[in-house]
C-alpha cells in the first residue's frame, strides 16, 4: 500500500495537469520519438491502464504562481471528479459523456463533450497517449519524474 500512496500523488498531479490544460503546447512539427522515449511512453500507458480507481490530494499551480488544492477521484472508465478546497468554488466532474465545470459561487454549470478534452483520454477504457488521436511530442525523464507532452493530432493546439 505504501508504494501505491507514493505513486498516487504523481499520477494524480499528472492527471490533473492533463485535465485542466496545464500542459506545454508543443510545436506542430515534433521530432520522432527515440526507441527509449517510446519505451517510456509505453510504460506510462501501461501504468495508467492499470489504474482503475484513484483518490489523491493534488496541488495545482498556474503560470502566474496562484495555487489551489483539492482531492481527485478517478473511476475508469468514464468517471472523474476534482473537488477543490475552499476558498475555490470550482467542482469538475467527468460523467462518461461530458466534462462538467461547476462554479458554486456563480451557480453556473458548463458542459463540454468529454471526448474533446484531455480528460477524455484518461477516462477511456484503454489509455493510448501516442496513437491515432494523440501524439507524444516530448519526453523528459528526470529522477522520479516523467513528463510527457501530448497533443491532439487533429488539433495540435490542444
mmCIF file of C-alpha atoms in Angstrom, residues 3 17 36 38 48 51 71 78 84 92 148 154 156:
data_model
loop_
_atom_site.group_PDB
_atom_site.id
_atom_site.type_symbol
_atom_site.label_atom_id
_atom_site.label_comp_id
_atom_site.label_asym_id
_atom_site.label_seq_id
_atom_site.Cartn_x
_atom_site.Cartn_y
_atom_site.Cartn_z
ATOM 1 C CA UNK A 3 4.089 2.111 -2.893
ATOM 2 C CA UNK A 17 -2.347 18.632 -15.359
ATOM 3 C CA UNK A 36 13.971 4.824 -25.408
ATOM 4 C CA UNK A 38 8.779 5.138 -26.980
ATOM 5 C CA UNK A 48 -2.343 4.439 -16.418
ATOM 6 C CA UNK A 51 -5.217 2.309 -12.554
ATOM 7 C CA UNK A 71 -8.976 15.937 -3.933
ATOM 8 C CA UNK A 78 -15.610 7.244 -17.698
ATOM 9 C CA UNK A 84 -11.173 21.962 -4.936
ATOM 10 C CA UNK A 92 -15.081 19.494 -12.144
ATOM 11 C CA UNK A 148 5.086 13.776 -21.444
ATOM 12 C CA UNK A 154 -6.463 16.766 -35.306
ATOM 13 C CA UNK A 156 -2.125 20.392 -32.290
#
